[in-house]
Tab-separated table of C-alpha atoms and ligand atoms in Angstrom:
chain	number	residue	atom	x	y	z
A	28	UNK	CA	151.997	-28.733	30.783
A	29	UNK	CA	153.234	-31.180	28.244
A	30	UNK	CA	149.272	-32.287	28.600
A	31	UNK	CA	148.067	-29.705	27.802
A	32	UNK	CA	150.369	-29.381	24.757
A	33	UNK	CA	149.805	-32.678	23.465
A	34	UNK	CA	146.399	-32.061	23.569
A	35	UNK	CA	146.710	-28.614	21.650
A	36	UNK	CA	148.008	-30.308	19.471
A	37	UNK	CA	146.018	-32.715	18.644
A	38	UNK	CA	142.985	-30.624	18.338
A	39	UNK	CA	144.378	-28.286	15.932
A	40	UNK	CA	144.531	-30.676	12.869
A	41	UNK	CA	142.076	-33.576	13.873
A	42	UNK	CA	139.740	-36.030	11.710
A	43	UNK	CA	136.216	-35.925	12.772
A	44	UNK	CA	133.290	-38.155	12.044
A	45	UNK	CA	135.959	-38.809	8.702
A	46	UNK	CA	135.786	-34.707	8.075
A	47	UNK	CA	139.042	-32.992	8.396
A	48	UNK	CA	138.978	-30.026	10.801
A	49	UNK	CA	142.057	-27.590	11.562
A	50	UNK	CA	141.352	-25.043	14.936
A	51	UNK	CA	144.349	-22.801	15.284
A	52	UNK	CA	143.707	-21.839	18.763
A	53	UNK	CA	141.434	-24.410	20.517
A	54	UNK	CA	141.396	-22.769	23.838
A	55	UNK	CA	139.870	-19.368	21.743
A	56	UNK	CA	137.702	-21.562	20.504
A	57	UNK	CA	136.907	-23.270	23.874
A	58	UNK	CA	136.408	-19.618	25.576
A	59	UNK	CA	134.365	-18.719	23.040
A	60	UNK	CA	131.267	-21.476	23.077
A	61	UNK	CA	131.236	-21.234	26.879
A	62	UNK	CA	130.502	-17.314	26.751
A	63	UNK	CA	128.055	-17.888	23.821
A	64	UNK	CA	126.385	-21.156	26.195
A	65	UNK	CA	126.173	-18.695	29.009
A	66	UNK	CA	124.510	-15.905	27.634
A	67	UNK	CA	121.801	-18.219	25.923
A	68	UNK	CA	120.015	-19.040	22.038
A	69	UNK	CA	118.640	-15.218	22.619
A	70	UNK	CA	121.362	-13.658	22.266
A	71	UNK	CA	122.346	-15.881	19.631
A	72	UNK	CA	122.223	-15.780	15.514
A	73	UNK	CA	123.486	-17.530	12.722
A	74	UNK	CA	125.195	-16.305	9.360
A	75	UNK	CA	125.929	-18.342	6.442
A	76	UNK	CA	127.104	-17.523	2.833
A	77	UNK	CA	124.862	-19.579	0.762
A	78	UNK	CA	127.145	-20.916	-2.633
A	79	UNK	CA	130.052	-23.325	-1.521
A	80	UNK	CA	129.074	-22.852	2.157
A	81	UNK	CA	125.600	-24.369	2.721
A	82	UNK	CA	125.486	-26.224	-0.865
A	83	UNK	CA	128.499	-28.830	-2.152
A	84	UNK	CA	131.204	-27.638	-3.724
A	85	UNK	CA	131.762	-30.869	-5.720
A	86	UNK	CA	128.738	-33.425	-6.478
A	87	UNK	CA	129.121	-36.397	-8.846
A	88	UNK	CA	132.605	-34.857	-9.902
A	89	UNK	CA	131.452	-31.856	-11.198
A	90	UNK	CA	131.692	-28.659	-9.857
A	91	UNK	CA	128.144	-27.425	-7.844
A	92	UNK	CA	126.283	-24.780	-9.750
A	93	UNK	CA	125.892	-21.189	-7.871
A	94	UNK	CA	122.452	-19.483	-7.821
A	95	UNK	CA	124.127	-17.255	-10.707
A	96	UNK	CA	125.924	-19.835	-12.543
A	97	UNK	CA	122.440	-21.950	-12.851
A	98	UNK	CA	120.173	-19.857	-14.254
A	99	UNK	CA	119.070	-20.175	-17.720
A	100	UNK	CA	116.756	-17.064	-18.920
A	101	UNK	CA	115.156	-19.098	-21.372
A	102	UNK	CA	117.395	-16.960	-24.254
A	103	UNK	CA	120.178	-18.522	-25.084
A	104	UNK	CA	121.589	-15.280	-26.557
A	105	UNK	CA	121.376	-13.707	-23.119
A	106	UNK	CA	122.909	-16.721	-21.427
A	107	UNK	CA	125.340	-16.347	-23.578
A	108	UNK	CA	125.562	-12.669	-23.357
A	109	UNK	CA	126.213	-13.007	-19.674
A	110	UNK	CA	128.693	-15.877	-19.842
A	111	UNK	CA	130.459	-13.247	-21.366
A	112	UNK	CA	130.680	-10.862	-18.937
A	113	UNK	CA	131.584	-13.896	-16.607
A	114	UNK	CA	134.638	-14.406	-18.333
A	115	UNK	CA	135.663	-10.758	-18.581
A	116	UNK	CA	135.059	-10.120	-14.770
A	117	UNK	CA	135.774	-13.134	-12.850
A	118	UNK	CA	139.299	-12.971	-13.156
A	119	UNK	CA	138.901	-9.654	-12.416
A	120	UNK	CA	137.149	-10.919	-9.210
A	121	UNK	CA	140.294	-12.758	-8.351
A	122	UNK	CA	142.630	-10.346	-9.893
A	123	UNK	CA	144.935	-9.627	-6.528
A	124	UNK	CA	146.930	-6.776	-8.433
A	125	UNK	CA	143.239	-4.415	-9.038
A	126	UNK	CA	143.384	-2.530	-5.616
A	127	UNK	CA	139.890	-2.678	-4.019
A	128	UNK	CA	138.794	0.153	-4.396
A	129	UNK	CA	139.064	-0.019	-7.887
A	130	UNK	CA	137.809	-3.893	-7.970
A	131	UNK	CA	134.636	-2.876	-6.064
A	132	UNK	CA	133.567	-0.538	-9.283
A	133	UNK	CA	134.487	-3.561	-11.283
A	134	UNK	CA	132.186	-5.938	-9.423
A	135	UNK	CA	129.395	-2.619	-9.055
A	136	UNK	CA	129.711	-2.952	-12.928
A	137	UNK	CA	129.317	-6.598	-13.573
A	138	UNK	CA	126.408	-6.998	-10.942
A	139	UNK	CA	124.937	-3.799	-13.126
A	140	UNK	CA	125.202	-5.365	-16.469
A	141	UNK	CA	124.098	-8.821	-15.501
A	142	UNK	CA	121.027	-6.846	-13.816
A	143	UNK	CA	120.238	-5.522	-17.103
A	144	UNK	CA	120.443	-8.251	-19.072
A	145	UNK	CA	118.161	-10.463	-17.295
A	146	UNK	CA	115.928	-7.748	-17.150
A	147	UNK	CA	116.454	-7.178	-21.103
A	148	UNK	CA	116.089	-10.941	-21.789
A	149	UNK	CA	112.878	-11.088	-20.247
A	150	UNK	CA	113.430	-13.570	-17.708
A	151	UNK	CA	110.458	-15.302	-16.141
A	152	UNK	CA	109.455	-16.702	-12.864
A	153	UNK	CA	109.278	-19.729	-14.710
A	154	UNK	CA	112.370	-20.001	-16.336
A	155	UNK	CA	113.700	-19.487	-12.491
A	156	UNK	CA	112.175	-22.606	-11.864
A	157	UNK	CA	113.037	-24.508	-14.524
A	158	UNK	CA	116.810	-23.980	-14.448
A	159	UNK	CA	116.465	-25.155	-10.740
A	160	UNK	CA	115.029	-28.362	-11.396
A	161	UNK	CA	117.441	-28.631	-14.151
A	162	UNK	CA	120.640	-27.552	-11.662
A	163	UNK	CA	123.619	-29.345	-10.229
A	164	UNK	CA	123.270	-27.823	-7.031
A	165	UNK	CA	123.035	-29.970	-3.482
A	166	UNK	CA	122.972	-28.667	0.347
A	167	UNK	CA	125.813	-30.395	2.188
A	168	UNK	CA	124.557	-33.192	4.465
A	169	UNK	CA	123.306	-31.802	7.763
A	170	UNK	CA	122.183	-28.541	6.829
A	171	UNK	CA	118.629	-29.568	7.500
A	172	UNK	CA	119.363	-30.819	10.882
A	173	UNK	CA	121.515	-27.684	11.475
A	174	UNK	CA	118.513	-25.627	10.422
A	175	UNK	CA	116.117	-27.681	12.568
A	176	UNK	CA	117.870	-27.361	15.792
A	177	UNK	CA	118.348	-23.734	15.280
A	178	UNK	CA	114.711	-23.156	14.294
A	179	UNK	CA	113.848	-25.633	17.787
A	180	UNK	CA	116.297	-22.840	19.648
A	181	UNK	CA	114.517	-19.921	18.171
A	182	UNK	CA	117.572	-19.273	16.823
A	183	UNK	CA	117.695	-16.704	13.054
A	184	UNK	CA	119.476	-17.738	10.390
A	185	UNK	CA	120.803	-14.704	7.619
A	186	UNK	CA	121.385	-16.341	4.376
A	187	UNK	CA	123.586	-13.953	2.652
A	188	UNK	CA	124.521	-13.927	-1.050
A	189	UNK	CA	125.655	-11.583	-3.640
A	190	UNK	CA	123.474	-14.093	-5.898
A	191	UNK	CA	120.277	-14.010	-6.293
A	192	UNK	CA	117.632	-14.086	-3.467
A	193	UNK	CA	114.852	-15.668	-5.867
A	194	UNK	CA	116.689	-18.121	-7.116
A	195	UNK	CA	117.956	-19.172	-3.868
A	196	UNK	CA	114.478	-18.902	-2.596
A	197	UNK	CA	113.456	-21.642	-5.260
A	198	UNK	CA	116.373	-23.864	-4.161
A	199	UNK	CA	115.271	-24.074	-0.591
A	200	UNK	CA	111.703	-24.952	-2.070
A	201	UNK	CA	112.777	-27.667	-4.661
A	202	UNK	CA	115.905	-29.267	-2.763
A	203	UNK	CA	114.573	-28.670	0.674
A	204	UNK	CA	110.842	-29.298	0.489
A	205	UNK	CA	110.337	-26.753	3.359
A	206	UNK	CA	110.800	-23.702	4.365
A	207	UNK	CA	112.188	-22.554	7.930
A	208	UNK	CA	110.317	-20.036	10.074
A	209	UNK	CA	113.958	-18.928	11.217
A	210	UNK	CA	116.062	-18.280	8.064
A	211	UNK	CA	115.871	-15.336	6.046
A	212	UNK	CA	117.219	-14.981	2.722
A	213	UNK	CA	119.600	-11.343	2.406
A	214	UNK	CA	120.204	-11.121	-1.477
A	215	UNK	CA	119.257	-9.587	-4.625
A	216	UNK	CA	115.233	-9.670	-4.672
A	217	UNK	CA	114.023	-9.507	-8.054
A	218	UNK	CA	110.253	-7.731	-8.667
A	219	UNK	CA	108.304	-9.239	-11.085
A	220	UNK	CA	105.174	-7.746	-12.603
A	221	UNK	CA	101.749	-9.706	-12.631
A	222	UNK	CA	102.774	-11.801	-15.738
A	223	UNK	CA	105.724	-13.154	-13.821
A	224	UNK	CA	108.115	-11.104	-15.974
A	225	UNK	CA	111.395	-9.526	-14.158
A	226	UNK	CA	111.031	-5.804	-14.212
A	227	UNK	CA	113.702	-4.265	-11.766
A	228	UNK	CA	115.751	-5.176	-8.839
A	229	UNK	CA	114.731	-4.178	-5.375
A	230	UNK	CA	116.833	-1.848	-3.473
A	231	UNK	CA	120.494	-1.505	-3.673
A	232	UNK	CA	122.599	-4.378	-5.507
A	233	UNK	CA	124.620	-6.651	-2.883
A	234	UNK	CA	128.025	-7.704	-5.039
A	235	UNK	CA	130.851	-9.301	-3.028
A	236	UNK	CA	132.495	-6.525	-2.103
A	237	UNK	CA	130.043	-4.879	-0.342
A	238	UNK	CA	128.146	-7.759	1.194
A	239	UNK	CA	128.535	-5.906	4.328
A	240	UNK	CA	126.763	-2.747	3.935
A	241	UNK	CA	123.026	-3.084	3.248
A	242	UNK	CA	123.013	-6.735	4.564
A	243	UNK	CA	120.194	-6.210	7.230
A	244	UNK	CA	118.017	-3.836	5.187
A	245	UNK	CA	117.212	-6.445	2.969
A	246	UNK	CA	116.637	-9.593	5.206
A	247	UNK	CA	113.189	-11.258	4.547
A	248	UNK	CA	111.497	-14.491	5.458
A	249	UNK	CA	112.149	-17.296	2.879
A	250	UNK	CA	108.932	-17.931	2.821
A	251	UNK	CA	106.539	-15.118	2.299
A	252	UNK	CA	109.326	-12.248	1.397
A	253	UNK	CA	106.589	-9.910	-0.002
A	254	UNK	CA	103.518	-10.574	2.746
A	255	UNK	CA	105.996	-9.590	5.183
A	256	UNK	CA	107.617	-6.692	3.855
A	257	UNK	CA	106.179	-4.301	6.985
A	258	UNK	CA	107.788	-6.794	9.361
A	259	UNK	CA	110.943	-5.946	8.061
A	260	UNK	CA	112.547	-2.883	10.094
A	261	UNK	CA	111.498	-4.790	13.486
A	262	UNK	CA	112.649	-8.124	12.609
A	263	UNK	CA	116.321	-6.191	11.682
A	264	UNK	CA	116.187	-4.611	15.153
A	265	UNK	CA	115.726	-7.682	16.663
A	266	UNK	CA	118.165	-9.168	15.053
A	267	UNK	CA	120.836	-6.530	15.880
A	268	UNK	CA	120.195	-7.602	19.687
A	269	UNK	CA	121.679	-10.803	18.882
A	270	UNK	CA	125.294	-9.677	19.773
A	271	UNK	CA	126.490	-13.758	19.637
A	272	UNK	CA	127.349	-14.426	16.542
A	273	UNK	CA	127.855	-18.113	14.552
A	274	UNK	CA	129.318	-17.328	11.230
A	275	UNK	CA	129.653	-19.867	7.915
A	276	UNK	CA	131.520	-19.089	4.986
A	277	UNK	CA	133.956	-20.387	2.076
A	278	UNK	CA	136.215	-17.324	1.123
A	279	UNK	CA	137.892	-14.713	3.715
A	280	UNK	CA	135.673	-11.820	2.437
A	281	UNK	CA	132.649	-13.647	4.170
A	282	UNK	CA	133.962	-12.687	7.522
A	283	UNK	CA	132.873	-9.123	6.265
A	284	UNK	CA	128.922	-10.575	6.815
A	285	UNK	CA	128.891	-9.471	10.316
A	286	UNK	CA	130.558	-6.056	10.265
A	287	UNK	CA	126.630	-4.238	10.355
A	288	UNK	CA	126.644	-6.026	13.712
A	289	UNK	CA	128.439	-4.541	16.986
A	290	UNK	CA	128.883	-9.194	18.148
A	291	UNK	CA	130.076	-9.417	21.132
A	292	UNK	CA	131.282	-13.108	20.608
A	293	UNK	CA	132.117	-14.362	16.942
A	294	UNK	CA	132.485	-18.300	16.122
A	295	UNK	CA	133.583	-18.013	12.494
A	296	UNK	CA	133.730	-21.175	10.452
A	297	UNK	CA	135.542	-21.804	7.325
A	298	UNK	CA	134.744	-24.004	4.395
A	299	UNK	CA	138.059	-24.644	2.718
A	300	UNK	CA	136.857	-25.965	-0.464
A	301	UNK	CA	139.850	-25.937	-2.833
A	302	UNK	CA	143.335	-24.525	-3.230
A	303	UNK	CA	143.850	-26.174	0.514
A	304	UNK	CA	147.389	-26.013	0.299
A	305	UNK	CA	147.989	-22.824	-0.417
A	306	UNK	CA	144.927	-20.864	1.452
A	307	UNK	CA	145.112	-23.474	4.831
A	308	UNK	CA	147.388	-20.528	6.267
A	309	UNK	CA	145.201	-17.968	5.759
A	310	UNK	CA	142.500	-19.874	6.825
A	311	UNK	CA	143.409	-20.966	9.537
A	312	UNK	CA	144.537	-17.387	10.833
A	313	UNK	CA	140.905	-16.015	9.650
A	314	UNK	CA	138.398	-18.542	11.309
A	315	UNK	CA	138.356	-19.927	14.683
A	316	UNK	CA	137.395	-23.617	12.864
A	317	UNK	CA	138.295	-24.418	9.215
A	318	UNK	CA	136.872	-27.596	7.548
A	319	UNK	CA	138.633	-29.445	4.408
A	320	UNK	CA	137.460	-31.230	1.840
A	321	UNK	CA	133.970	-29.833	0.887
A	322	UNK	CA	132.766	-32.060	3.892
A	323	UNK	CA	129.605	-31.890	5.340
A	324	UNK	CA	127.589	-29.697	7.681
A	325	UNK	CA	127.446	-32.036	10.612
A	326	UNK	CA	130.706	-30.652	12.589
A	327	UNK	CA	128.604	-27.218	12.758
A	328	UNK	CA	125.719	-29.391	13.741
A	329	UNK	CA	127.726	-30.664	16.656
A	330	UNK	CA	129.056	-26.989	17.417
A	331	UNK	CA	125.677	-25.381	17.321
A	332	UNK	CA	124.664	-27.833	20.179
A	333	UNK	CA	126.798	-26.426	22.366
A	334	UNK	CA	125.907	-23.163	21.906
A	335	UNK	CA	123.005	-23.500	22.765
B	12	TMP	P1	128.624	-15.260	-3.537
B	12	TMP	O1	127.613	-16.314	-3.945
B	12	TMP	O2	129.857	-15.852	-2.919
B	12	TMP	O3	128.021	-14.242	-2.631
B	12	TMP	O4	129.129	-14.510	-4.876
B	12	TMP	C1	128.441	-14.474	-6.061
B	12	TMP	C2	129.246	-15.018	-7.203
B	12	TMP	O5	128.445	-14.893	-8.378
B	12	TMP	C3	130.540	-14.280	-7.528
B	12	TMP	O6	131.647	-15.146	-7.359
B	12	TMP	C4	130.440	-13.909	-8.975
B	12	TMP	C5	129.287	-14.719	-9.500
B	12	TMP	N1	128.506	-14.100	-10.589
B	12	TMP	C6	128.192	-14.897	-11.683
B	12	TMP	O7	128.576	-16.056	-11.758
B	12	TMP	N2	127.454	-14.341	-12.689
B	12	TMP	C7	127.008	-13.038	-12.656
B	12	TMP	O8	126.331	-12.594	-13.583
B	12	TMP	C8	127.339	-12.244	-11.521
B	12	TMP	C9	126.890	-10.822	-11.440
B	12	TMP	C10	128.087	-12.830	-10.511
């Protein structure tokens, strides 16, 4: 009906709370909360990339540091070292002539170097800390609340990054004050040795091309990673029941997060950050909801509450 149309319409580029949101097909969308709602928070779990999705893109006018782009070894000839190789591989990164096959040895590369070097440079727990305090990184408004009400629902949360898990870790602790029973960190874990120097890297490197692979091998709680180390194969079980599946991410590639999983239903959200006119398209054809202007997290909030 023309009803029906108009309100199609509407819905598919609306303003929200003052937060832009485009929904390609709303009555996807629509279908896909009330199977979610119906088969309950159990069955239910949460995904989110952590740079650019769950922290600001933009604060104060300057661009939001990632949990790579923040650290500062406390050498300022390895900082320097690995600015380097950022400005040899990024474009690289973004290079949409390398095929991927070929791009994924690139990144396999880069993530090994880097590695090494902070390794090399001796990088401390410490200096970890420090460069947080010292960072220009924020959570978008509402990810607290989001985390709450998910944590209320019983409801896990995979943070996943090709960052760094320790450094994310020490974000959640400084920015966030708290830690969530719910949320577990799935990044590169760093081992330290009883002086709080890095010595190696646990388990196989996540770079982001192959977020997908080894994702649920190396969740652990935020909060006590190592205590709970013999947890870990059950807790990745358990999560692999949860066939309902909220996802959160800024770049097309993050959709790959829940290809470990066999989801039944998939909400995929996308955080459109930059570039808006020339990415809405694909966007918009990749996530069931995409959100503009590095807005904040309260739109999920409202989704999440009716899911569950
Ligand atoms: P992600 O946070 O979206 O999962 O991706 C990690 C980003 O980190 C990726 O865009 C490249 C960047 N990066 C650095 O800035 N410095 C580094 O040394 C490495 C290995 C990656």
């Amino acid at each position: 009906s023309s009803d029906h149309q108009k309100e199609t319409q509407t819905m598919e580029h609306v303003v929200v709370d003052g937060s832009e949101v485009v929904v390609k097909d709303p009555q996807s969308l629509c279908h896909k909360i009330s199977s979610i709602r119906l088969a309950g928070p159990e069955k239910l779990q949460v995904i989110a990339d952590f740079d650019a999705t769950l922290t600001k893109y933009w604060i104060d006018g300057r661009r939001g540091q990632s949990s790579h782009g923040l650290l500062r070894q406390g050498s300022p000839e390895y900082d320097e070292k690995r600015q380097k190789l950022y400005e040899y591989y990024h474009p690289l990164e973004f290079d949409p002539t390398i095929p991927l096959d070929q791009k994924a040895k690139l990144m396999e590369e880069w993530w090994g170097k880097s590695h090494a070097l902070l390794v090399e440079g001796g990088l401390t727990y410490d200096a970890i800390k420090k460069s947080v305090t010292n960072s220009t990184i924020a959570f978008r408004e509402g990810v607290v609340e989001l985390f709450e009400f998910l944590e209320e629902k019983d409801v896990p949360v995979l943070v996943f990054s090709a960052g760094l898990a320790d450094i994310i870790e020490e974000v959640f602790r400084q920015k966030l004050h708290r830690s969530f029973k719910n949320v577990r960190v799935v990044s590169n874990q760093m081992i330290f040795d009883q002086n709080g120097q890095l010595v190696s890297f646990k388990g196989k490197t996540i770079h982001v091309l192959n977020k997908n692979e080894h994702a649920l091998d190396m969740a652990a709680p935020v909060h006590d990673r190592i205590d709970n180390v013999n947890g870990l194969n059950e807790d990745n079980s358990f999560v692999k029941k949860r066939t309902n599946v909220l996802l959160l991410g800024d770049h097309i590639g993050d959709l790959g997060m829940s290809d470990g999983l066999n989801y039944e239903t998939r909400i995929s959200v996308g955080f459109l950050n930059d570039n808006v006119e020339n990415s809405l398209e694909s966007y918009q054809k990749a996530f069931d909801v995409v959100y503009l202007n590095d807005t904040s997290m309260q739109g999920v909030v409202k989704l999440a509450s009716q899911l569950c």
